[in-house]
Short mmCIF file of N, CA, C and O in Angstrom, two decimals:
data_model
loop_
_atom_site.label_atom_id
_atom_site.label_comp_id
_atom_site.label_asym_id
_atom_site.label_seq_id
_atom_site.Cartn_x
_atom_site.Cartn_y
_atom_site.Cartn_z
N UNK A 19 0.84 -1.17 0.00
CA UNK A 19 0.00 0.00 0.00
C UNK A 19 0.89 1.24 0.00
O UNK A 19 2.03 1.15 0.47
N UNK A 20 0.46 2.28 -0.46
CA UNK A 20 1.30 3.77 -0.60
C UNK A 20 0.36 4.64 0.24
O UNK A 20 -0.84 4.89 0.21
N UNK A 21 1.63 5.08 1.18
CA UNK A 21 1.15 6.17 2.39
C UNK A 21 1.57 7.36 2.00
O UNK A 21 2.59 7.71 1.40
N UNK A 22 0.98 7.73 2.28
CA UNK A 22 1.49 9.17 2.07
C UNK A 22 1.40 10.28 3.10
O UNK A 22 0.83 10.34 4.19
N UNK A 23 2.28 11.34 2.28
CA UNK A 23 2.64 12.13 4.14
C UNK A 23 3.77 13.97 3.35
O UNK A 23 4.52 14.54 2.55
N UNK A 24 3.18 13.93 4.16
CA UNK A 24 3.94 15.53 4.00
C UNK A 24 5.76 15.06 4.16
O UNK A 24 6.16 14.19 4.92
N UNK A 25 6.32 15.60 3.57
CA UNK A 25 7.91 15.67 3.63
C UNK A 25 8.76 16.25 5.02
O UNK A 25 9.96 16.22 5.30
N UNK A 26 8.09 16.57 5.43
CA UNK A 26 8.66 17.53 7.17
C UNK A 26 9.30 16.04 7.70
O UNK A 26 8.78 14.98 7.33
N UNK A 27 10.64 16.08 8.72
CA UNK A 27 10.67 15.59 9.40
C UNK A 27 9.63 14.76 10.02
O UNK A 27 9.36 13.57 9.83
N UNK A 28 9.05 15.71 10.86
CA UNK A 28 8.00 14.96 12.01
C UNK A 28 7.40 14.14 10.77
O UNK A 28 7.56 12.93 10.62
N UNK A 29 6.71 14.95 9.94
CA UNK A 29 5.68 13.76 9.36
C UNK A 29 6.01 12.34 8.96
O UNK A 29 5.18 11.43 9.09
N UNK A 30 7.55 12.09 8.36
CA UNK A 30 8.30 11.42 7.90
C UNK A 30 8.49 10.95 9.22
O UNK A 30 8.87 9.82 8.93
N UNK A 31 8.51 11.00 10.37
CA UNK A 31 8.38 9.84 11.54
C UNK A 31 7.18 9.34 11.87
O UNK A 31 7.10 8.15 12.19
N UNK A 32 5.87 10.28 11.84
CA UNK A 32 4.68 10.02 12.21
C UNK A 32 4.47 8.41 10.96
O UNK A 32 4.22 7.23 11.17
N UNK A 33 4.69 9.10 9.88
CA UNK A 33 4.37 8.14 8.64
C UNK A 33 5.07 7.05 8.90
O UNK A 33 4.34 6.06 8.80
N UNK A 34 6.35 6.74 9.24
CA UNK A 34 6.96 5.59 9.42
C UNK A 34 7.10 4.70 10.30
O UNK A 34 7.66 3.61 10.32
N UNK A 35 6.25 5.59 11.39
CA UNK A 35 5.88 5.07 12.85
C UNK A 35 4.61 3.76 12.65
O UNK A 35 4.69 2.63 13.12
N UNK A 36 3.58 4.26 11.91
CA UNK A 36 2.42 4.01 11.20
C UNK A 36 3.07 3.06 10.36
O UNK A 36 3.03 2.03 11.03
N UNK A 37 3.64 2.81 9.28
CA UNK A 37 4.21 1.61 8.36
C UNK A 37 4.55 0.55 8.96
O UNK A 37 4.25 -0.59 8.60
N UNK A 38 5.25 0.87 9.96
CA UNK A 38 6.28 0.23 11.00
C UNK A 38 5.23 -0.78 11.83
O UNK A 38 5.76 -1.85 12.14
N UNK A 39 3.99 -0.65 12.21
CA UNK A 39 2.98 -1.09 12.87
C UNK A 39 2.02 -1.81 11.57
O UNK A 39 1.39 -2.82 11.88
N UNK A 40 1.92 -1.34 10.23
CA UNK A 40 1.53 -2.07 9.07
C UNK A 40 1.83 -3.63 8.74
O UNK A 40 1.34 -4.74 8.56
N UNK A 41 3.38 -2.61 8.82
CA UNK A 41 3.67 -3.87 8.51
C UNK A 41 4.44 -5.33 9.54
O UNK A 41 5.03 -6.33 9.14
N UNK A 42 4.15 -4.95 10.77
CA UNK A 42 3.88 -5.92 11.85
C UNK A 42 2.63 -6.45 11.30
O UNK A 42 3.03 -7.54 10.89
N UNK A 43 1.75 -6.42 11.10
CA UNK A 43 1.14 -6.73 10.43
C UNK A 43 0.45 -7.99 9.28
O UNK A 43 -0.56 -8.69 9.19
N UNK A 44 2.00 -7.66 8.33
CA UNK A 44 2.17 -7.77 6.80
C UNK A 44 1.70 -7.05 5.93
O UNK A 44 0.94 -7.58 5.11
N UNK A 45 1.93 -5.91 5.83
CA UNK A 45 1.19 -5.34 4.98
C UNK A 45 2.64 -4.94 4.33
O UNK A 45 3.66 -4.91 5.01
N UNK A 46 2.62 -4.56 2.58
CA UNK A 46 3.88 -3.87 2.31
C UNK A 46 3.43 -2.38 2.08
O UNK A 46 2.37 -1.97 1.62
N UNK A 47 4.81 -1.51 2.62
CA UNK A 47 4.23 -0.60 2.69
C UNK A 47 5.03 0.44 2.08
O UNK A 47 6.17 0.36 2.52
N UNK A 48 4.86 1.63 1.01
CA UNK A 48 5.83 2.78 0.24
C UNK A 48 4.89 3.72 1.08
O UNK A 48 3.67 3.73 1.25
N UNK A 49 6.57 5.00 1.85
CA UNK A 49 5.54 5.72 2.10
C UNK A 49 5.93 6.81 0.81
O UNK A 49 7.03 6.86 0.26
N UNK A 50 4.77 7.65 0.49
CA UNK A 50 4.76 8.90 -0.56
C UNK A 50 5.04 9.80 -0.38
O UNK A 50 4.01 10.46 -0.23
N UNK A 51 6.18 10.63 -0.22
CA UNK A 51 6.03 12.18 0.42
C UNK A 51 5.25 12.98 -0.78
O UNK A 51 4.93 12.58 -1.90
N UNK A 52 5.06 14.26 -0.15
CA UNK A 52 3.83 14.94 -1.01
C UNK A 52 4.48 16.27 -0.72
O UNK A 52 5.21 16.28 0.27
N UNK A 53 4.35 17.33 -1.38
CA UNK A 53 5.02 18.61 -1.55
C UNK A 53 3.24 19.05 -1.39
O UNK A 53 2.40 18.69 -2.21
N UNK A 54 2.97 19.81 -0.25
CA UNK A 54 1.69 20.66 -0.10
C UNK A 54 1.93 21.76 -0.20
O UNK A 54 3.03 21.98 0.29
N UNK A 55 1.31 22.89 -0.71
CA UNK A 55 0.93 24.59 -1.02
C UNK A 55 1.59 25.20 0.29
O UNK A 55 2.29 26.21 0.23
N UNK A 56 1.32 24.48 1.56
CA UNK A 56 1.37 24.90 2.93
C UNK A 56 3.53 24.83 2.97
O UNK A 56 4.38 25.58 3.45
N UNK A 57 3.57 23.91 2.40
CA UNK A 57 5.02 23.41 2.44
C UNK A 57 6.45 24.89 1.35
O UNK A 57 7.61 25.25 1.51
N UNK A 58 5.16 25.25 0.23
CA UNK A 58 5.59 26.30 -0.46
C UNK A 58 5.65 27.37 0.22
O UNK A 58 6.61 28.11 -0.01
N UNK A 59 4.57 27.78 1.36
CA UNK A 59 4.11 29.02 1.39
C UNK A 59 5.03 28.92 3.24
O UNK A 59 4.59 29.31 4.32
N UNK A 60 5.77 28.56 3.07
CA UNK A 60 6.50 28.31 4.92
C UNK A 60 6.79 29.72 5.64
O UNK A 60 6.39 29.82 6.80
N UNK A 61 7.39 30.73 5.10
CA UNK A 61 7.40 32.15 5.63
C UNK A 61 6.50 32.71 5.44
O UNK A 61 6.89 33.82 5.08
N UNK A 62 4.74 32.68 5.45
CA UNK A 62 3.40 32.96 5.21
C UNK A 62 2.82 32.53 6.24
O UNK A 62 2.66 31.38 6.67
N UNK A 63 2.34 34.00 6.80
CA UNK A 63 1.36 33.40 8.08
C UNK A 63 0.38 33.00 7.28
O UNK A 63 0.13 33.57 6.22
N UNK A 64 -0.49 31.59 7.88
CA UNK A 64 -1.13 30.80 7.91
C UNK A 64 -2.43 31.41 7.26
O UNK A 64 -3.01 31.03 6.24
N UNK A 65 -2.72 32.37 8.02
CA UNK A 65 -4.38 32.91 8.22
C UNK A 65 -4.43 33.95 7.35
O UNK A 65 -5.45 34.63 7.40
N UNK A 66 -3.35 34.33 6.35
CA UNK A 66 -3.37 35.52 5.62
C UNK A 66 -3.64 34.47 4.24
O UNK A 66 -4.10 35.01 3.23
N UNK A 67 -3.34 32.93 4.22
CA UNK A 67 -2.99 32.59 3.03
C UNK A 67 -4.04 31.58 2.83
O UNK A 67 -4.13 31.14 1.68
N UNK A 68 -4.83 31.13 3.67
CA UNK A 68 -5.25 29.87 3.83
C UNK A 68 -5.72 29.01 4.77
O UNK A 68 -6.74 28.34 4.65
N UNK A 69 -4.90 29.03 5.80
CA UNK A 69 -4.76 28.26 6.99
C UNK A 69 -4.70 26.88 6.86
O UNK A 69 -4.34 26.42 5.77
N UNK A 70 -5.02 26.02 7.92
CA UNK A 70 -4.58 24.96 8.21
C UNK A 70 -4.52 23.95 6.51
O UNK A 70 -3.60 23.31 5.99
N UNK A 71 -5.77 24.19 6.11
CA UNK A 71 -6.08 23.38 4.78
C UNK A 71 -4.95 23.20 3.55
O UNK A 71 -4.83 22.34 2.69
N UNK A 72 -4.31 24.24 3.82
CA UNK A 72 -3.18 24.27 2.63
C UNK A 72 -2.18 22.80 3.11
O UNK A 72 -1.42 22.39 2.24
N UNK A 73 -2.19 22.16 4.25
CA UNK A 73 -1.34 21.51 4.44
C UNK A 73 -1.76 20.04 3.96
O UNK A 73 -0.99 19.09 3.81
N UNK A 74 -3.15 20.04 3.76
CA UNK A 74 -3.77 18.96 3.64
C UNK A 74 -4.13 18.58 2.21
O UNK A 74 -4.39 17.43 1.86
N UNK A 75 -4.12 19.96 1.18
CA UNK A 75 -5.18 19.86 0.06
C UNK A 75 -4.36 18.95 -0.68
O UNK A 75 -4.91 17.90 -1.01
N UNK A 76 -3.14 19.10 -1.02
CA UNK A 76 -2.14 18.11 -1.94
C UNK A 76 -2.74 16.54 -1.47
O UNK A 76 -3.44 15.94 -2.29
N UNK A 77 -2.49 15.96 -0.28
CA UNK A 77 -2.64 14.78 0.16
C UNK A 77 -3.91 14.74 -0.20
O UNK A 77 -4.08 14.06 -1.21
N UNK A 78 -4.72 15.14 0.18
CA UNK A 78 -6.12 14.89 0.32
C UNK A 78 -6.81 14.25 -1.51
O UNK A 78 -7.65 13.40 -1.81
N UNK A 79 -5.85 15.28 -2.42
CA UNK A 79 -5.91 15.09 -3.83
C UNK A 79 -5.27 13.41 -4.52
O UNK A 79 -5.49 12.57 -5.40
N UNK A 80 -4.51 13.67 -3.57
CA UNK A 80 -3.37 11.95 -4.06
C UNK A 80 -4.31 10.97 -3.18
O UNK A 80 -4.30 9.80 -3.57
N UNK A 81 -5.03 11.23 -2.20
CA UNK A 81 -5.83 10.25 -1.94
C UNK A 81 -7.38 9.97 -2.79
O UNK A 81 -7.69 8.78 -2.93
N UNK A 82 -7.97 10.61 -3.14
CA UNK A 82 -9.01 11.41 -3.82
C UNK A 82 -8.76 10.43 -5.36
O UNK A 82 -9.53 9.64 -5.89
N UNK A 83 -7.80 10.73 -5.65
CA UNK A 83 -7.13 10.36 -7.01
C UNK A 83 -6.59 9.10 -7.41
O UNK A 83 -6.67 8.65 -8.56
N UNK A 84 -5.95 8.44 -6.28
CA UNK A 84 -5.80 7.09 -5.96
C UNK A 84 -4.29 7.17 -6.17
O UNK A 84 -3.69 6.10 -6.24
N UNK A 85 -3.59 8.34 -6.29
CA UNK A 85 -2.40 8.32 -5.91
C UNK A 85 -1.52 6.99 -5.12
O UNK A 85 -0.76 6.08 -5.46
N UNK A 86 -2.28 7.61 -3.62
CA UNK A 86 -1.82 6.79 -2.43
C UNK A 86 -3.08 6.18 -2.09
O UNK A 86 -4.15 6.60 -2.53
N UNK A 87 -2.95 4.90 -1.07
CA UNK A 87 -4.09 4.43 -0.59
C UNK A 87 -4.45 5.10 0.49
O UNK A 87 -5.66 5.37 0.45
N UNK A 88 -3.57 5.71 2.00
CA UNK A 88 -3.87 6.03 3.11
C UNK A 88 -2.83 7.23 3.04
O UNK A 88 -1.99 7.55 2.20
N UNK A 89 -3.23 7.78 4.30
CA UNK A 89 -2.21 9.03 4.80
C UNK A 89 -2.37 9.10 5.91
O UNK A 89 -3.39 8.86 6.56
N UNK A 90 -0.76 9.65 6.42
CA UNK A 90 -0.30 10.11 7.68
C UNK A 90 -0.32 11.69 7.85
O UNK A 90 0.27 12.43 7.06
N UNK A 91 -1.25 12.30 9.29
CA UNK A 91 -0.96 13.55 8.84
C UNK A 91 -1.14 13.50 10.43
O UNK A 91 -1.60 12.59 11.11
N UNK A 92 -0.64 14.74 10.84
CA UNK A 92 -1.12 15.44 12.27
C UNK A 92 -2.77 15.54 12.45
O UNK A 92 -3.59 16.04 11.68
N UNK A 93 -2.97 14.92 13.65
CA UNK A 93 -4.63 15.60 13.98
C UNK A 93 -4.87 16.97 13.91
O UNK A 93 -5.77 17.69 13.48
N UNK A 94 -3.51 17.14 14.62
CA UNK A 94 -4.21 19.22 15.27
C UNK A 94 -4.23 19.94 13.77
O UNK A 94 -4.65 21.09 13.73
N UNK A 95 -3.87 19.43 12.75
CA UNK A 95 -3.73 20.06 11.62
C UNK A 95 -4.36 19.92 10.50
O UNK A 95 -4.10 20.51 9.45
N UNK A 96 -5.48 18.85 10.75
CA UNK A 96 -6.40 18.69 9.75
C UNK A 96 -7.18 19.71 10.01
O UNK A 96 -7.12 20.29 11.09
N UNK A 97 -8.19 20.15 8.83
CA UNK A 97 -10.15 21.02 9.12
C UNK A 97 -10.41 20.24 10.11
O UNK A 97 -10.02 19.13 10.50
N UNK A 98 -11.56 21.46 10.65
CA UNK A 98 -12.54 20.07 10.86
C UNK A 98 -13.42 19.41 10.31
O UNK A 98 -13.93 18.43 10.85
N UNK A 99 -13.80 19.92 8.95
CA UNK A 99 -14.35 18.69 8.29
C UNK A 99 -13.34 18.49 7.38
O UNK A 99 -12.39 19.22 7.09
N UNK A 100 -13.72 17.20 6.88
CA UNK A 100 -12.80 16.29 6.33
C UNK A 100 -13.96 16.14 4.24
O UNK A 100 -15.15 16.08 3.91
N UNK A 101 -12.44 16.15 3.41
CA UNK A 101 -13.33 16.33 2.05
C UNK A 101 -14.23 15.33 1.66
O UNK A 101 -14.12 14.12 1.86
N UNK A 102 -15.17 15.96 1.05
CA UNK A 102 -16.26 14.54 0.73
C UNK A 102 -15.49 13.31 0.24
O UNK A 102 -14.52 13.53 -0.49
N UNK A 103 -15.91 11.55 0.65
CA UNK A 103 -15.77 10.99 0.55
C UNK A 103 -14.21 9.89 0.87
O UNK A 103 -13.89 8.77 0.46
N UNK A 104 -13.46 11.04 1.92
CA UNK A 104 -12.52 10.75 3.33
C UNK A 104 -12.70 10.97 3.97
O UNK A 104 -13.26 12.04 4.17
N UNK A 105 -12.17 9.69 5.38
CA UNK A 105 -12.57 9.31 6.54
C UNK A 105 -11.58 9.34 7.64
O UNK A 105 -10.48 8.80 7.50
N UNK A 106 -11.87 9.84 8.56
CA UNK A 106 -10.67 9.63 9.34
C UNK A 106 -10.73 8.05 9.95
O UNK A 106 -11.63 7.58 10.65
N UNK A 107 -9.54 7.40 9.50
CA UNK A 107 -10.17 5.82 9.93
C UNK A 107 -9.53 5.29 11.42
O UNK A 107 -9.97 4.50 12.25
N UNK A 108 -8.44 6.00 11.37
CA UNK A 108 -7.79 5.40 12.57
C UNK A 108 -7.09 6.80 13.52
O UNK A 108 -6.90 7.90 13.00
N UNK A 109 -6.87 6.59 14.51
CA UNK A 109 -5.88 7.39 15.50
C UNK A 109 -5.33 6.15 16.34
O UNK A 109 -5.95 5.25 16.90
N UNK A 110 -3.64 6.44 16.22
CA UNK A 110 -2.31 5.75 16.47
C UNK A 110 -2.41 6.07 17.98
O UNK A 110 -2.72 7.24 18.20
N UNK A 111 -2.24 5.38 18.98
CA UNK A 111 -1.71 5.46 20.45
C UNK A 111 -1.05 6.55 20.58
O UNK A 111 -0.17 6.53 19.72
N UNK A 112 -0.97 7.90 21.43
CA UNK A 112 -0.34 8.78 21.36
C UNK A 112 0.90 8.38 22.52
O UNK A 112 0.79 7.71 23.54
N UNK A 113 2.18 9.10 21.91
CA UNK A 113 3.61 8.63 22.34
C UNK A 113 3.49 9.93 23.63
O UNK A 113 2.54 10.68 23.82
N UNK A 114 4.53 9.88 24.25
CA UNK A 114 4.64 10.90 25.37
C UNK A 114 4.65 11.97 25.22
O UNK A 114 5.64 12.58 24.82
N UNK A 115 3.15 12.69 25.58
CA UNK A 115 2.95 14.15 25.24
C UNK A 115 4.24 15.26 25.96
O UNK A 115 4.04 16.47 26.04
N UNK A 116 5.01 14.86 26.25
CA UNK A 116 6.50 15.60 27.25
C UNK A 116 7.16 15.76 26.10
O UNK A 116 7.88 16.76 26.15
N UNK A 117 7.24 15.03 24.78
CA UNK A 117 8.10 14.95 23.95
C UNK A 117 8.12 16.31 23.05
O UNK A 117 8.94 16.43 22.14
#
């Protein structure tokens, strides 16, 4: 299956954290990095340009599209609604909020 995930550090652990548990599993797993609008626009406050959504719309499209099958993204950083016809399917055990 192809995951996909924003290119940032963190996400690139969140995403591989998630594979890593896949494929305990068996599942095989590519993750996808994705170049989002939000990722272009990095010295742009948020709320002048867009906000949170710019971080999501790329992924949301590669899922939409069949790009990727699933995605890894931050909770606090999704909308709160989610685009027609994606689901939020799972939330991962959260690691030590100290971190």
């Amino acid at each position: 299956m192809r995951l996909g995930t924003r290119g940032s550090p963190l996400a690139l652990a969140q995403a591989n954290a998630v594979a890593a548990r896949l494929r305990d599993f068996g599942a095989e797993v590519e993750i996808v990095p994705i170049r989002t609008e939000g990722d272009r626009l990095l010295e742009a406050q948020l709320a002048a340009v867009g906000g949170k959504g710019l971080f999501v719309k790329e992924i949301e499209e590669a899922l939409l599209g069949g790009v990727v099958d699933l995605a890894v993204h931050s909770l606090k950083d999704l909308p709160a609604a989610l685009a027609p016809g994606l689901a939020l399917a799972s939330v991962p055990r959260r690691e030590d909020p100290r971190d």
